[in-house]
Short mmCIF file of C-alpha atoms in Angstrom, two decimals:
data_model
loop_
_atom_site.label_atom_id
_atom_site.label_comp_id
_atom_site.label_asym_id
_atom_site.label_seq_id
_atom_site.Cartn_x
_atom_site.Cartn_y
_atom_site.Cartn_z
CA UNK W 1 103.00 73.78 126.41
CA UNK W 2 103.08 75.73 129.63
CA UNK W 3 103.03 78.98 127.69
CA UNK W 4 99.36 78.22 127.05
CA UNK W 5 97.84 76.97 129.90
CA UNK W 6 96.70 73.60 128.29
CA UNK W 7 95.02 75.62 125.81
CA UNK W 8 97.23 74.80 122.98
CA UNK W 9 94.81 72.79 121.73
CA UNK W 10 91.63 74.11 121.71
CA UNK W 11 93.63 77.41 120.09
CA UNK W 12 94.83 75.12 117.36
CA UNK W 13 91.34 74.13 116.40
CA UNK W 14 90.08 77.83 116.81
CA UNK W 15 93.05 78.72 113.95
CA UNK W 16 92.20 75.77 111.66
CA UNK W 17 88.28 76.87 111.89
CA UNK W 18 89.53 80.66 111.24
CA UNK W 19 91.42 79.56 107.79
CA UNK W 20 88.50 77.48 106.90
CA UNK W 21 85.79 79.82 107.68
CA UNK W 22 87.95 82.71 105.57
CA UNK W 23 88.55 80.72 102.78
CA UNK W 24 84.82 79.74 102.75
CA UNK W 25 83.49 83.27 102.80
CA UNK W 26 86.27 83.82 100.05
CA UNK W 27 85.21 81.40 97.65
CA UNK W 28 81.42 82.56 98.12
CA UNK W 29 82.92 86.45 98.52
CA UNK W 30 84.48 86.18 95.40
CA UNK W 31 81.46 85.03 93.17
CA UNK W 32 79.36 87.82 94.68
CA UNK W 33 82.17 90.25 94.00
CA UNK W 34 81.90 88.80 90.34
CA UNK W 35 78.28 89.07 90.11
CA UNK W 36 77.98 92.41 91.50
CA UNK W 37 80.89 93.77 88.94
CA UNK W 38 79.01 92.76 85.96
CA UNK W 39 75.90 94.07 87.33
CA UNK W 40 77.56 97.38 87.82
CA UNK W 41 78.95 97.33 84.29
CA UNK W 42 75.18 96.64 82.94
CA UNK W 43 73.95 98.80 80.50
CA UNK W 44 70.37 98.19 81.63
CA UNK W 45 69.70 101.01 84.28
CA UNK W 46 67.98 99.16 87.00
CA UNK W 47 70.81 96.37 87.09
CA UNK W 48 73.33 99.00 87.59
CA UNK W 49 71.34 100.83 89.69
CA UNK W 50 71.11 97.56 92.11
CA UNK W 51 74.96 96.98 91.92
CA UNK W 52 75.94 100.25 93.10
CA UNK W 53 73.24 100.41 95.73
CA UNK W 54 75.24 97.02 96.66
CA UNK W 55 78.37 98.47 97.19
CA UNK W 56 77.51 101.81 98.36
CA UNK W 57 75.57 100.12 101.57
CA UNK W 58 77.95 97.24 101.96
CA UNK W 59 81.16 99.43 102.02
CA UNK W 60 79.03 102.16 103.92
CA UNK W 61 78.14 99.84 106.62
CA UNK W 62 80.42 98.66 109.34
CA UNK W 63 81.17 94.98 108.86
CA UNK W 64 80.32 93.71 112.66
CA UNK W 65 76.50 95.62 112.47
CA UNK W 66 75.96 93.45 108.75
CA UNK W 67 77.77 90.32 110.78
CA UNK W 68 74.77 90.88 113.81
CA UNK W 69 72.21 92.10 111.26
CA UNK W 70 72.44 88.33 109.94
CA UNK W 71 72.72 86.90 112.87
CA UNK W 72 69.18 88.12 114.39
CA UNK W 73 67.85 88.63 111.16
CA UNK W 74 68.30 84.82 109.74
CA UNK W 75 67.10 83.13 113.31
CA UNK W 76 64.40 85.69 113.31
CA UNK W 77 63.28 84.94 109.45
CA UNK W 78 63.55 80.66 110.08
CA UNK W 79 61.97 80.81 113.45
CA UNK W 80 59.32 82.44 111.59
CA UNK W 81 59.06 80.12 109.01
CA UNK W 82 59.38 76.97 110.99
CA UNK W 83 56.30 78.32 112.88
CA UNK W 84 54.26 78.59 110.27
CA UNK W 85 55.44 75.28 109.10
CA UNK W 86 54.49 73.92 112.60
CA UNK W 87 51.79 75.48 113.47
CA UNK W 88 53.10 76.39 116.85
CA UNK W 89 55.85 79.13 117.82
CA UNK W 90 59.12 77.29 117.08
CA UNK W 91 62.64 78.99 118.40
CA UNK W 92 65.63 77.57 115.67
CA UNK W 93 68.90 79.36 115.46
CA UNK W 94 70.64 78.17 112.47
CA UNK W 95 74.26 77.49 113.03
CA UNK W 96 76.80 80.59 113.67
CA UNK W 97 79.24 78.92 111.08
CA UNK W 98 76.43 79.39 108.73
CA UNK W 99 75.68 83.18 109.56
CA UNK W 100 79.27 83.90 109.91
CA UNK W 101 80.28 82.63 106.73
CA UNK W 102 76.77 84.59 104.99
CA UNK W 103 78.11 87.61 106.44
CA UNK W 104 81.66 87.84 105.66
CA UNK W 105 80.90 86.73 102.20
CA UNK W 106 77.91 89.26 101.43
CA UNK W 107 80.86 91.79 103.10
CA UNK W 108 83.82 90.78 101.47
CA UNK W 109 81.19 90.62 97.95
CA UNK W 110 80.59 94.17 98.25
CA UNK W 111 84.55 95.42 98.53
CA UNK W 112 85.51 92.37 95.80
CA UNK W 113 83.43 93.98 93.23
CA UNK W 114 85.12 97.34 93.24
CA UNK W 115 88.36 95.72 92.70
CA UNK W 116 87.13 93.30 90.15
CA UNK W 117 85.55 96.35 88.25
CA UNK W 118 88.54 98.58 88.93
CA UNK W 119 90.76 94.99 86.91
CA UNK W 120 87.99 95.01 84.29
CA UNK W 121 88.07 98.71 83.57
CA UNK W 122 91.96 99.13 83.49
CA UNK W 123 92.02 96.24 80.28
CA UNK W 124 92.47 97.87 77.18
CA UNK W 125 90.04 97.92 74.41
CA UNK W 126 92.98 97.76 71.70
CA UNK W 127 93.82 94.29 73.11
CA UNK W 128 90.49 92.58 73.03
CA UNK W 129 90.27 94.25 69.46
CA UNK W 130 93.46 92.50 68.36
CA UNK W 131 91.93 89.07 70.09
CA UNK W 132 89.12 89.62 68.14
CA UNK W 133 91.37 89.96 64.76
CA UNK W 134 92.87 87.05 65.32
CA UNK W 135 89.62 85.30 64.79
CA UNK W 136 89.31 84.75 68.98
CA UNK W 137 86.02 83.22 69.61
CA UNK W 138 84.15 85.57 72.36
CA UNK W 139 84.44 82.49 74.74
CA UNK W 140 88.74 81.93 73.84
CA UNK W 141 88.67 86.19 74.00
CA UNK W 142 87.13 85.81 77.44
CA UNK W 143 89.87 82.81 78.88
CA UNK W 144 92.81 83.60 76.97
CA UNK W 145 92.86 87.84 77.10
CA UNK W 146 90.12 89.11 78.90
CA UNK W 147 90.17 87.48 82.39
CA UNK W 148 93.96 87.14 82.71
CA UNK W 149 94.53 90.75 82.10
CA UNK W 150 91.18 91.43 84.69
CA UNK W 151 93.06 88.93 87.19
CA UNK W 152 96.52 90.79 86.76
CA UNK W 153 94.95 94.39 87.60
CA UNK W 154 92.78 93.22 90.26
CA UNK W 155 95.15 91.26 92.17
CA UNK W 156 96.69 93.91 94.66
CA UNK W 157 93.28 95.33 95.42
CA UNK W 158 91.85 91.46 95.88
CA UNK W 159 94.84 90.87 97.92
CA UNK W 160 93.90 93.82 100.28
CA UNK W 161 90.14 92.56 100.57
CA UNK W 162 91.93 89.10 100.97
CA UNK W 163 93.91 90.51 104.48
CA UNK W 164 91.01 92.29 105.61
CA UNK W 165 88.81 89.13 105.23
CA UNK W 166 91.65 87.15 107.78
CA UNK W 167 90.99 89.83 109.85
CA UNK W 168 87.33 90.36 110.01
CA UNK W 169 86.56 86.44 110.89
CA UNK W 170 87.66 88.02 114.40
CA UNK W 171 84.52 89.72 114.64
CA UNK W 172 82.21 86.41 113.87
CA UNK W 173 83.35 85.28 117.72
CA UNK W 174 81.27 88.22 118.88
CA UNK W 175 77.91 86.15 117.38
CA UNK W 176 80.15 82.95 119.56
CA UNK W 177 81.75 81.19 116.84
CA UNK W 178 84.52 79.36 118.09
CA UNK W 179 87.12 80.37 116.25
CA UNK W 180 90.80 81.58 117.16
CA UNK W 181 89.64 85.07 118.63
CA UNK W 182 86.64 82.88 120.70
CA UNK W 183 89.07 80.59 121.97
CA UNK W 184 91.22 83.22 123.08
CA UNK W 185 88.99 85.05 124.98
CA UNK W 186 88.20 81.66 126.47
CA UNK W 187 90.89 80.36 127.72
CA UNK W 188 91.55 84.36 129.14
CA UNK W 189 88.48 84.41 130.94
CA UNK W 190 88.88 80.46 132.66
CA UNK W 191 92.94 81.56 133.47
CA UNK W 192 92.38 85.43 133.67
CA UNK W 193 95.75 85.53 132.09
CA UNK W 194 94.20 88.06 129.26
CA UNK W 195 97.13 90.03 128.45
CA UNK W 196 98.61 86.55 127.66
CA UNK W 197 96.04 85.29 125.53
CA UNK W 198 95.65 88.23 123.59
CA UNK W 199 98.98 88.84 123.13
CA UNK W 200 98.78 85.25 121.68
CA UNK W 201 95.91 85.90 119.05
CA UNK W 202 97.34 89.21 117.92
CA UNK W 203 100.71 86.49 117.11
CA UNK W 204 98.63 83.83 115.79
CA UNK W 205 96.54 86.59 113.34
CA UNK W 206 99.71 88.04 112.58
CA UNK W 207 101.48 85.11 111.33
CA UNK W 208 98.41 84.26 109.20
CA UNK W 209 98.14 87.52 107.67
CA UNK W 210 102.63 87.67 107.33
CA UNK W 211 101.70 84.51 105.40
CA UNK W 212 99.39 85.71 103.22
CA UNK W 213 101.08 88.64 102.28
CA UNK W 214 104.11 86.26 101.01
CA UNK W 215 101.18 84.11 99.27
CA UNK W 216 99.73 87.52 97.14
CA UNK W 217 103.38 88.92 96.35
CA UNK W 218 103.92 85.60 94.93
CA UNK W 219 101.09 85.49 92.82
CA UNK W 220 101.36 89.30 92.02
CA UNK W 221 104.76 87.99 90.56
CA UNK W 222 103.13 85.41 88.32
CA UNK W 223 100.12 87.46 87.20
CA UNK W 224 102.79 90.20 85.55
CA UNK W 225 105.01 87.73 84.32
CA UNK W 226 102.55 85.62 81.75
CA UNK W 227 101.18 86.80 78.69
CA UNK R 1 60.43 103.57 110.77
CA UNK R 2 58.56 103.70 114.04
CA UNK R 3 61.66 102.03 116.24
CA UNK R 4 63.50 105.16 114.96
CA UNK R 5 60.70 107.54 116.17
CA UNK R 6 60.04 105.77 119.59
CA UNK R 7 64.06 105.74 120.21
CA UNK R 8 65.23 108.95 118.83
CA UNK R 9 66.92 110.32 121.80
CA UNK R 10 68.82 106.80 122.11
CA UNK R 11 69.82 106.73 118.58
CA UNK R 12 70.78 110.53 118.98
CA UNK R 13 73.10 109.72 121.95
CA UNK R 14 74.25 107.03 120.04
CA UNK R 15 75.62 109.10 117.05
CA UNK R 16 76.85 111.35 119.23
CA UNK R 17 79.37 108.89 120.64
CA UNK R 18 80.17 107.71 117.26
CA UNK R 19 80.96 110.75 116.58
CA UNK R 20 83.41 111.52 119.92
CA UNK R 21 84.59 108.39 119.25
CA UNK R 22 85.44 108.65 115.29
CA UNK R 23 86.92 112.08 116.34
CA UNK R 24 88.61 111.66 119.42
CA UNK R 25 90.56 108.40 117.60
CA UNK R 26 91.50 110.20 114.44
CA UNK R 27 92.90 113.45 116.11
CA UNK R 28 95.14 111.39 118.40
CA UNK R 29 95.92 109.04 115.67
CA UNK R 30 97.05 111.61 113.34
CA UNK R 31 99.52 113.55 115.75
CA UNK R 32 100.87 110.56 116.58
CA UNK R 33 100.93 109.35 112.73
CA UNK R 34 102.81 112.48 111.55
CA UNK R 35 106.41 111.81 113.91
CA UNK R 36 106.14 107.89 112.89
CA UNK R 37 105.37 108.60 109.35
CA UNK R 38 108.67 110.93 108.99
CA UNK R 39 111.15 109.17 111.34
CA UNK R 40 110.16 105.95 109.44
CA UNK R 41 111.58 107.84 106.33
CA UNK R 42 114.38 109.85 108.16
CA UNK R 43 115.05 108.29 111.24
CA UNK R 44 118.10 106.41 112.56
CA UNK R 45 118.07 102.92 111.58
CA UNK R 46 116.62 101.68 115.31
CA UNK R 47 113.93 103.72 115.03
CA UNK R 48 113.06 103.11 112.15
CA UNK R 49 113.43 99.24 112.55
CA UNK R 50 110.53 100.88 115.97
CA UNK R 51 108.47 102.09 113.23
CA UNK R 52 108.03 98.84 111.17
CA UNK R 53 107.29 96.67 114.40
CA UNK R 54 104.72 99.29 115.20
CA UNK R 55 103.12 99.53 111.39
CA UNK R 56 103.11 95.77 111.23
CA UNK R 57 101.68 94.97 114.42
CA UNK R 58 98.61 97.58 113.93
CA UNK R 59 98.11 96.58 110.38
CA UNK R 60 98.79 93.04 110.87
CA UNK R 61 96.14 92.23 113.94
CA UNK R 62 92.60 92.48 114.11
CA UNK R 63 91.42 95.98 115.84
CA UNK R 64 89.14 93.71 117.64
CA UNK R 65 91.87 92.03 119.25
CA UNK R 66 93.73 96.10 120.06
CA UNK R 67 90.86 96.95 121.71
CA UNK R 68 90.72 93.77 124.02
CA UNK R 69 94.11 93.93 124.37
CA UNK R 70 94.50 97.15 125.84
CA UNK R 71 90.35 97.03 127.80
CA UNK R 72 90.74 93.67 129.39
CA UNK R 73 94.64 92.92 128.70
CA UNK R 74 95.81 95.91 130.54
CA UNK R 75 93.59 96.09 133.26
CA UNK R 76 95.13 92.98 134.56
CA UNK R 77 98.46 94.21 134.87
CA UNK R 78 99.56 95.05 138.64
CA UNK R 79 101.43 97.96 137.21
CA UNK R 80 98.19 99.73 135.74
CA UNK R 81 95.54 98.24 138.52
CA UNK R 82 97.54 99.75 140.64
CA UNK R 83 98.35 103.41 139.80
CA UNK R 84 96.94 106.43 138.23
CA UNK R 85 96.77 105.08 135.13
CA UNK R 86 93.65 102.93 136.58
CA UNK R 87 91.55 105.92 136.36
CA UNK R 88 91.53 106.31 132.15
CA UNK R 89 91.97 102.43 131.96
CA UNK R 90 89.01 101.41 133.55
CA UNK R 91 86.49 104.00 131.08
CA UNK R 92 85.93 102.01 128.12
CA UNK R 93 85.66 105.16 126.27
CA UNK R 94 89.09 105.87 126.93
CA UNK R 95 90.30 102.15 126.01
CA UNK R 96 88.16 102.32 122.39
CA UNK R 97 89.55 105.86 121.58
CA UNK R 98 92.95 105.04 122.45
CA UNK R 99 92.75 101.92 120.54
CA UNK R 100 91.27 103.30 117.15
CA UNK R 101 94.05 105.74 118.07
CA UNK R 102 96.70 103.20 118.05
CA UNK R 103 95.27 101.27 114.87
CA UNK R 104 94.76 104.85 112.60
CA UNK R 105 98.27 105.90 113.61
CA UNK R 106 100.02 102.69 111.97
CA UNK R 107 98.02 103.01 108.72
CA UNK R 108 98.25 107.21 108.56
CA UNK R 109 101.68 106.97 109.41
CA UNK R 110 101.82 104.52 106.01
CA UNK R 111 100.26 106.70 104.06
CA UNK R 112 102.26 109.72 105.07
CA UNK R 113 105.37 107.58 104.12
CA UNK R 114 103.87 106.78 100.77
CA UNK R 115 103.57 109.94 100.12
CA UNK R 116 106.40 111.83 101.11
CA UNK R 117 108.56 109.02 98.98
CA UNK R 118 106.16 109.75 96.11
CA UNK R 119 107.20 113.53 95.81
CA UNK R 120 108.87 113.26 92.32
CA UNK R 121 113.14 112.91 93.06
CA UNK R 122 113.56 116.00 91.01
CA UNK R 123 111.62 118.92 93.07
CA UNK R 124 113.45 117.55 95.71
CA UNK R 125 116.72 118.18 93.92
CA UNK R 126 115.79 121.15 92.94
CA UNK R 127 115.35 122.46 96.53
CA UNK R 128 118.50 120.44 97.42
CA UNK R 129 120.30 122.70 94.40
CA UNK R 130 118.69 125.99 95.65
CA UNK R 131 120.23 125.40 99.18
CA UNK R 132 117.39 124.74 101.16
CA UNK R 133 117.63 123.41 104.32
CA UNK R 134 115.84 119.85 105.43
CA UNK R 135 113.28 121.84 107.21
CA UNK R 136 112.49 124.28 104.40
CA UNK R 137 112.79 121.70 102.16
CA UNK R 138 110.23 119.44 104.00
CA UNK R 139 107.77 122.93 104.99
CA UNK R 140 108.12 124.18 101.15
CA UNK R 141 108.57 121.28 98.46
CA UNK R 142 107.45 117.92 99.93
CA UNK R 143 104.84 118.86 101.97
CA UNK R 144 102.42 120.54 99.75
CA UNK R 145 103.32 117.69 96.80
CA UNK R 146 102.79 114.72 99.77
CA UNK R 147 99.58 116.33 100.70
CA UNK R 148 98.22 115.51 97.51
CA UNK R 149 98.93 112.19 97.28
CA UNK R 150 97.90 111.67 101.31
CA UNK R 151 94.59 113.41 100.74
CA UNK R 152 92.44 110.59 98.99
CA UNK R 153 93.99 107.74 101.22
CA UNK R 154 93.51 109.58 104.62
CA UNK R 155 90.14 110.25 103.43
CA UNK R 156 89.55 106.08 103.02
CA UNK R 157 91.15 105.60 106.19
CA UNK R 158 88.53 108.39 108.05
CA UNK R 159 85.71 106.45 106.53
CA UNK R 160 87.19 103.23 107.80
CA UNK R 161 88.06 104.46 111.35
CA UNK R 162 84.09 105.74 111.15
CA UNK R 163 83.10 102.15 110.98
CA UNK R 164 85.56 100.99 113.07
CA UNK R 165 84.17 102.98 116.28
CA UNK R 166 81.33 99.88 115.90
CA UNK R 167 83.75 97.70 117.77
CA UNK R 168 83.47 99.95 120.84
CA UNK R 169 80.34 98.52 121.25
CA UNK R 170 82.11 95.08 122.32
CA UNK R 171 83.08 96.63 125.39
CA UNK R 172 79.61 97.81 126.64
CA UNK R 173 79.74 101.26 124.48
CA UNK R 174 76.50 102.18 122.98
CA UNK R 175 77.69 103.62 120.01
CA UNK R 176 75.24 102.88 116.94
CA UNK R 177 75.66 99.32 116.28
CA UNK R 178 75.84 98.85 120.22
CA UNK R 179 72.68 100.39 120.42
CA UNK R 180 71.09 98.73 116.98
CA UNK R 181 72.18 95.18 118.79
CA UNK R 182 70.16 95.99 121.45
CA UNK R 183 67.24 96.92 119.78
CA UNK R 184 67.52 94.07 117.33
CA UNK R 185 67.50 91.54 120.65
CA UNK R 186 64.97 93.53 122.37
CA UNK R 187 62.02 94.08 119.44
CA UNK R 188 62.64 91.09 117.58
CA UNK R 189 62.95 93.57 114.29
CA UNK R 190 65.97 93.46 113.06
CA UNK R 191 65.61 94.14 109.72
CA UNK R 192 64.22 97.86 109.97
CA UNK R 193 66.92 98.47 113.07
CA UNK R 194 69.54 97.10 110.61
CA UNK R 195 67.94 99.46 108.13
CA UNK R 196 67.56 102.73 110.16
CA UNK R 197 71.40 102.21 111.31
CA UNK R 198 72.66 101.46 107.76
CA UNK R 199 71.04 104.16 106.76
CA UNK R 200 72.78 106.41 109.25
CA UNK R 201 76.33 105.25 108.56
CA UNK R 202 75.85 105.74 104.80
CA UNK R 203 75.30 108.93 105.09
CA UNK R 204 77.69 110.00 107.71
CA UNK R 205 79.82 108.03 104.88
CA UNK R 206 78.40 110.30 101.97
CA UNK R 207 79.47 113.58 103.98
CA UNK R 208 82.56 112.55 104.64
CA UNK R 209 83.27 111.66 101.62
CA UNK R 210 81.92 115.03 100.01
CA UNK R 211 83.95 117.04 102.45
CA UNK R 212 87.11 115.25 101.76
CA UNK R 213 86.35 115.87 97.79
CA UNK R 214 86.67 119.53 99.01
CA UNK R 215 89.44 119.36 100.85
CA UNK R 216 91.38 117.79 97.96
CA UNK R 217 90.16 120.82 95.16
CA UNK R 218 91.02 123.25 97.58
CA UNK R 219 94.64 121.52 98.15
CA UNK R 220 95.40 121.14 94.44
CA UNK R 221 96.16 124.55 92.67
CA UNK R 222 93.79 126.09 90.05
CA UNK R 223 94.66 125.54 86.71
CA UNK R 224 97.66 123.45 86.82
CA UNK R 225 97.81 119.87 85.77
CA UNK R 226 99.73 117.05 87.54
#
């Protein structure tokens, strides 16, 4: 692999941590989102209140200050812990896989929950009604109508935060995680071939987010086809 | 609230290249959205096959790896080291603006195409019938129907270029987040730096938004529904 300077290798591992790392802060992303939604549909003031404050600061905020915010801010707050703990000052960084994935999840939380409220609010009422005629228990109302016809209108929007998550796990190299954008800019300052190695993340990225735009067209296609 | 007050002229400088930067990448973004967004409607098939590659790259790639691209990436070719060209390649400024430039114009230029094939088939007919000619019809019938539609989604992508200009700070720009990392590694108090800076974003957020919510009453006529 002459193309890539005996780096083929240690970019392969930087692409496998990428997907793993964004499907980690998806998982976690995506309960957030959830929690947030309902929050924001409370009818008790202050819970609503908190969910919008949520998304207003999260989507206000641009994603790499929130990535170094938790960076600092988590070895700051267990460095001060530890000390007390100790007795002694203490210096601990947790791990940047750890802060990475905190940060893209609290992130891709606060855009998820827009698109999950924007599925929840486009089911209609006379639907759940006719569930509920059909002698539906509230939990078979919630499985069998309700959250199908939530995951069918949120899709594209969840597909969108989806891409923008791939894309965003760029930003955790800044904090040094070695991921595909880290390795890159490895291997670009030890060759000073940059052009080349960028050129060869920008493919890489590209190819995962191609890929993922087959995978969400695909389930877009299933989502309108049952029920 | 007291790192705010003892750096105030920082933070002001700060928001002021936020600011040059935000506006410097949308204005060159946008004239260059406006030809890609129409020739990727009515160009000739190569160009518009141009169009796609160019859409699809920008869209497709993280702006973090445009900007280091074009900062470190071109800066390394013989070609650029070794010409004029040196002189605006070498300013970071010029690299961040011209790659938020770059990045804006592939997603405007997607909206403008959304748009413009929104317009409803039959105004255009209409025109067609009347006799106009592709520029009147353009100037007269799709353009104030497109500008509708393109209003609300520019005015997504202008609060997303906003936050965008944070990645400027990656190549030694101290726009707000370059400055809030270095306060946050300097004072050890990154929770009211994160604060103060959030702070500041969400509202340059809230006025944008609010003047974009103007924009879009004043561009849809009084008194008619659509």
């Amino acid at each position: 692999m002459s193309f890539f300077l005996g780096w083929g290798r240690e970019i392969t591992l930087g692409v496998f941590l990428t997907i793993v790392t964004a499907l980690m802060s998806l998982s976690f992303g995506i309960v957030i989102g959830l929690a947030v939604a309902l929050l924001k549909r409370s009818t008790r003031n202050w819970l609503k209140v908190f969910g919008d404050a949520y998304t207003t600061v999260i989507r206000g905020t641009p994603e790499l200050l929130i990535i170094l915010f938790v960076y600092f801010g988590s070895t700051i707050a267990i460095s001060k812990l530890a000390s007390l703990w100790v007795g002694k000052e203490t210096w601990i960084t947790p791990p940047v896989l750890v802060s990475g994935v905190i940060a893209l999840s609290v992130v891709f939380g606060g855009y998820a929950a827009e698109s999950i409220r924007g599925g929840m609010l486009a089911v209609p009422v006379g639907q759940v009604e006719a569930a509920a005629a059909f002698g539906l228990s509230s939990f078979q109302s919630l499985f069998y109508v309700k959250i199908p016809l939530i995951w069918r209108h949120s899709l594209p929007a969840l597909g969108n935060n989806w891409l923008a998550l791939i894309k965003s796990t760029s930003l955790i190299s800044l904090i040094s995680m070695e991921e595909l954008m880290r390795k890159c800019t490895l291997a670009a300052n030890d060759t000073s071939h940059y052009f080349r190695f960028y050129l060869i993340a920008a493919g890489l990225y590209l190819s995962l987010t191609g890929l993922n735009v087959y995978i969400i067209h695909r389930l877009e296609k299933k989502a309108r086809q049952c029920g | 609230m007291d790192i705010f007050i003892d750096n105030y002229r920082l933070y002001l400088q700060a928001l002021v290249t936020t600011l040059s930067l935000m506006g410097a990448g949308l204005a060159s973004g946008f004239i260059l959205a406006v030809p890609i967004g129409l020739l990727a409607i009515e160009g000739p098939r190569p160009i518009r096959f141009l169009t796609t590659i160019h859409m699809t790259f920008f869209r497709g790639t993280p702006l973090l790896v445009q900007v280091f691209m074009i900062y470190y990436g071109l800066g390394q070719i013989d070609l650029v080291r070794h010409s004029f060209l040196w002189t605006v390649f070498k300013e970071p400024f010029f690299c961040a603006v011209l790659a938020l430039a770059l990045n804006t114009s592939a997603y405007t230029a997607n909206i403008i195409k959304g748009a413009v094939l929104s317009v409803p088939k039959g105004e255009v007919e209409a025109g067609q019938a009347f006799g106009f000619s592709r520029l009147k019809l353009y100037s007269h019938i799709i353009a104030p129907s497109a500008l509708r539609l393109f209003l609300p989604a520019y005015g997504s992508e202008v609060i997303i270029i906003l936050k965008a200009t944070s990645l400027a700070s990656t190549i030694t720009l101290l726009d707000l987040t370059g400055l809030a990392k270095n306060l946050m590694s300097r004072t050890f108090r990154p929770f009211e730096t994160f604060f103060i800076t959030a702070l500041i974003y969400v509202t340059l957020v809230f006025i944008l938004t609010r003047i974009f919510k103007i924009i879009e009453s004043q561009a849809t006529p009084k008194g008619e529904e659509f």
